[in-house]
XYZ file of C-alpha atoms in Angstrom:
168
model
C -5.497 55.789 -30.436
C -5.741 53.023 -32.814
C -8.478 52.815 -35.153
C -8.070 48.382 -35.500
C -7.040 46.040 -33.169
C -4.877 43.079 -32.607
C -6.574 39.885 -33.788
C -9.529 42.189 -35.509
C -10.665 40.855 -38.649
C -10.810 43.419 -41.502
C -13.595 43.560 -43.752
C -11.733 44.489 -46.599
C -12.209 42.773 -50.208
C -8.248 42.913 -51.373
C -5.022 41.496 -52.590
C -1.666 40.747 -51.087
C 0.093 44.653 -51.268
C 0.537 47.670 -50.112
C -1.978 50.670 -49.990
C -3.643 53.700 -48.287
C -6.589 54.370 -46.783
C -8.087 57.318 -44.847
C -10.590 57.181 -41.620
C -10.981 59.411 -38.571
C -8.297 61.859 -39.428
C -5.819 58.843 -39.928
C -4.182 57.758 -42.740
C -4.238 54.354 -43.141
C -0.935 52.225 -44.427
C -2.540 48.666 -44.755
C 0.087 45.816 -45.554
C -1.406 42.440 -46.516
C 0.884 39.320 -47.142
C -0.128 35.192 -46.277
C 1.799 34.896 -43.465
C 3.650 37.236 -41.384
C 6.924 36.035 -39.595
C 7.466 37.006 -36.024
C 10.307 38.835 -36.498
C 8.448 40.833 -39.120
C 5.631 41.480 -36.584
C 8.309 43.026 -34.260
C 9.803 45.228 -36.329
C 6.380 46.834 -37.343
C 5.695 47.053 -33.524
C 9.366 48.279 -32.533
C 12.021 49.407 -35.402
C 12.261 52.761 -36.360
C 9.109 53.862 -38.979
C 9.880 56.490 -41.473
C 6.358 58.087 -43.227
C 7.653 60.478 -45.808
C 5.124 62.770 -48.148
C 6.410 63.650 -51.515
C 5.517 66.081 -54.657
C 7.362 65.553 -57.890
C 5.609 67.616 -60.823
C 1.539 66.432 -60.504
C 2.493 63.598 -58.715
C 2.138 62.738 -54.657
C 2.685 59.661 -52.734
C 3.685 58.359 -49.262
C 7.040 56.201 -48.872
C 7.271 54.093 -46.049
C 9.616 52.485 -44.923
C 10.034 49.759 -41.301
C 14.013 49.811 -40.857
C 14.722 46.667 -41.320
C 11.484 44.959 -41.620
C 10.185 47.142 -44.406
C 11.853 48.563 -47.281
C 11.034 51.901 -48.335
C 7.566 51.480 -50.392
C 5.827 53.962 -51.907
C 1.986 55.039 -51.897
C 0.715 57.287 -54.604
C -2.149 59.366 -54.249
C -4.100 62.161 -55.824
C -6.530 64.075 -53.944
C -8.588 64.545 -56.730
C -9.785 61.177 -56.330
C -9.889 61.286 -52.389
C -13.555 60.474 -50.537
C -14.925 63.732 -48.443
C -13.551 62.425 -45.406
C -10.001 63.484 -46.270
C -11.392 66.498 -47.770
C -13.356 67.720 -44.941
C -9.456 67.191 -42.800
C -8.028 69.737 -44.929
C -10.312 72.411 -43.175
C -9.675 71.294 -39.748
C -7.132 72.527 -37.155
C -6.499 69.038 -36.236
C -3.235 67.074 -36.470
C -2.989 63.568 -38.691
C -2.377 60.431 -36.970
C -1.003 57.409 -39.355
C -0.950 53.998 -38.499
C 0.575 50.649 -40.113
C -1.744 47.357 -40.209
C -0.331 44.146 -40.914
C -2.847 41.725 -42.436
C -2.474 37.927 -42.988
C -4.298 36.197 -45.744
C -7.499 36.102 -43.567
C -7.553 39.800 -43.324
C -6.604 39.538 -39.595
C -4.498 42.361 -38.140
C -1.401 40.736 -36.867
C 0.253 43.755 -36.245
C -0.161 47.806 -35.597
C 1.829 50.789 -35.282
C 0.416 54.323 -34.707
C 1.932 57.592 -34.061
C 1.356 61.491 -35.336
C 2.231 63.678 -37.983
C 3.675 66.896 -35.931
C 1.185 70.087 -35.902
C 4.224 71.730 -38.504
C 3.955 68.767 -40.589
C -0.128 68.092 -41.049
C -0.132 72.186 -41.597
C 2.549 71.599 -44.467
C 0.430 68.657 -46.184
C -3.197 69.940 -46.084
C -1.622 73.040 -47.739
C 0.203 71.340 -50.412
C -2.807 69.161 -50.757
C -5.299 71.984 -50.924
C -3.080 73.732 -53.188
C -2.811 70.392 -55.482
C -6.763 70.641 -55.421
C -7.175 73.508 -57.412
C -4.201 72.813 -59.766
C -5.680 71.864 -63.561
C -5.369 68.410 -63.875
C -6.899 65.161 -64.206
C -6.823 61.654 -62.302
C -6.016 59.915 -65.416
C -2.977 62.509 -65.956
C -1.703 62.297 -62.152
C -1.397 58.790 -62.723
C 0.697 58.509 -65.583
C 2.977 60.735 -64.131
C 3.084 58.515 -61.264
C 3.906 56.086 -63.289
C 6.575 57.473 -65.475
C 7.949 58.338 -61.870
C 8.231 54.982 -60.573
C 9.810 54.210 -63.869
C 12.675 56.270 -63.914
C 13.167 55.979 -59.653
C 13.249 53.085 -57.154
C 10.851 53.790 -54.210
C 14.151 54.984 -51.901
C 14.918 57.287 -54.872
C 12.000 59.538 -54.656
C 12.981 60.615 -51.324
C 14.734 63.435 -52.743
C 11.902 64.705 -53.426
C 10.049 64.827 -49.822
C 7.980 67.545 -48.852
C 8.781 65.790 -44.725
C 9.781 62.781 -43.313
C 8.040 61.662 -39.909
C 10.576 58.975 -38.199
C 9.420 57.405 -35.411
């Protein structure tokens, strides 16, 4: 089930990019450009979606990548800095959903795609989040490592180091 809809209007204070977001037990892969193309809307709706979830030293992210559509992005993120809804999920029994929201300049969702993490692969990353958790180090530190990361590796590259890939 889809947490926007088609035509919604977001009411989100942000730039043109590529980021993350977490509500309802969903993680959230928001894409924000001007204008969206139709062919561009397709492929979000119908080419093949790859969500992978990677650990490299301190550092985690999300790559995504649309075939064809999308090139393989990546999302960093440090759940040391995540809000208590994402928190509280690590506790539950329940599965993650993700889905992918196109937004134009006006913050309207042009375009959606939703699907599920399987029950293996939300076990696998609340573990290897919890277990980041209670690892020694700070924000500030995850995020120069993320950065030295994307230095030295191309978003595609750092799928060597996936912990899963979901295609869908």
């Amino acid at each position: 089930m889809s947490i926007y809809t088609k035509k919604q209007i977001v009411d989100l204070k942000c730039e043109d990019g590529i980021w993350l977001n977490f509500q309802k037990n969903t993680w959230l892969f928001f894409i924000k450009d001007k204008v969206w193309q139709p062919e561009e809307i397709q492929g979000v709706q119908h080419n093949d979606v790859t969500v992978t979830f990677i650990q490299k030293g301190i550092s985690d992210a999300f790559l995504l990548e649309v075939y064809d559509c999308i090139e393989v992005s990546d999302l960093p993120f440090c759940i040391k800095e995540a809000d208590e809804d994402v928190l509280q999920s690590l506790h539950t029994g329940d599965g993650y959903q993700y889905e992918i929201v196109l937004l134009n300049e006006s913050n309207e969702v042009c375009a959606l795609r939703d699907g599920a993490f399987t029950k293996e692969d939300s076990i696998l990353l609340k573990k290897k989040l919890s277990d980041r958790m209670k690892e020694d180090f700070k924000v500030e530190d995850a995020e120069a490592s993320y950065a030295k990361l994307s230095q030295k590796y191309e978003p595609y590259e750092l799928e060597e180091f996936a912990v899963f890939a979901k295609r869908n």
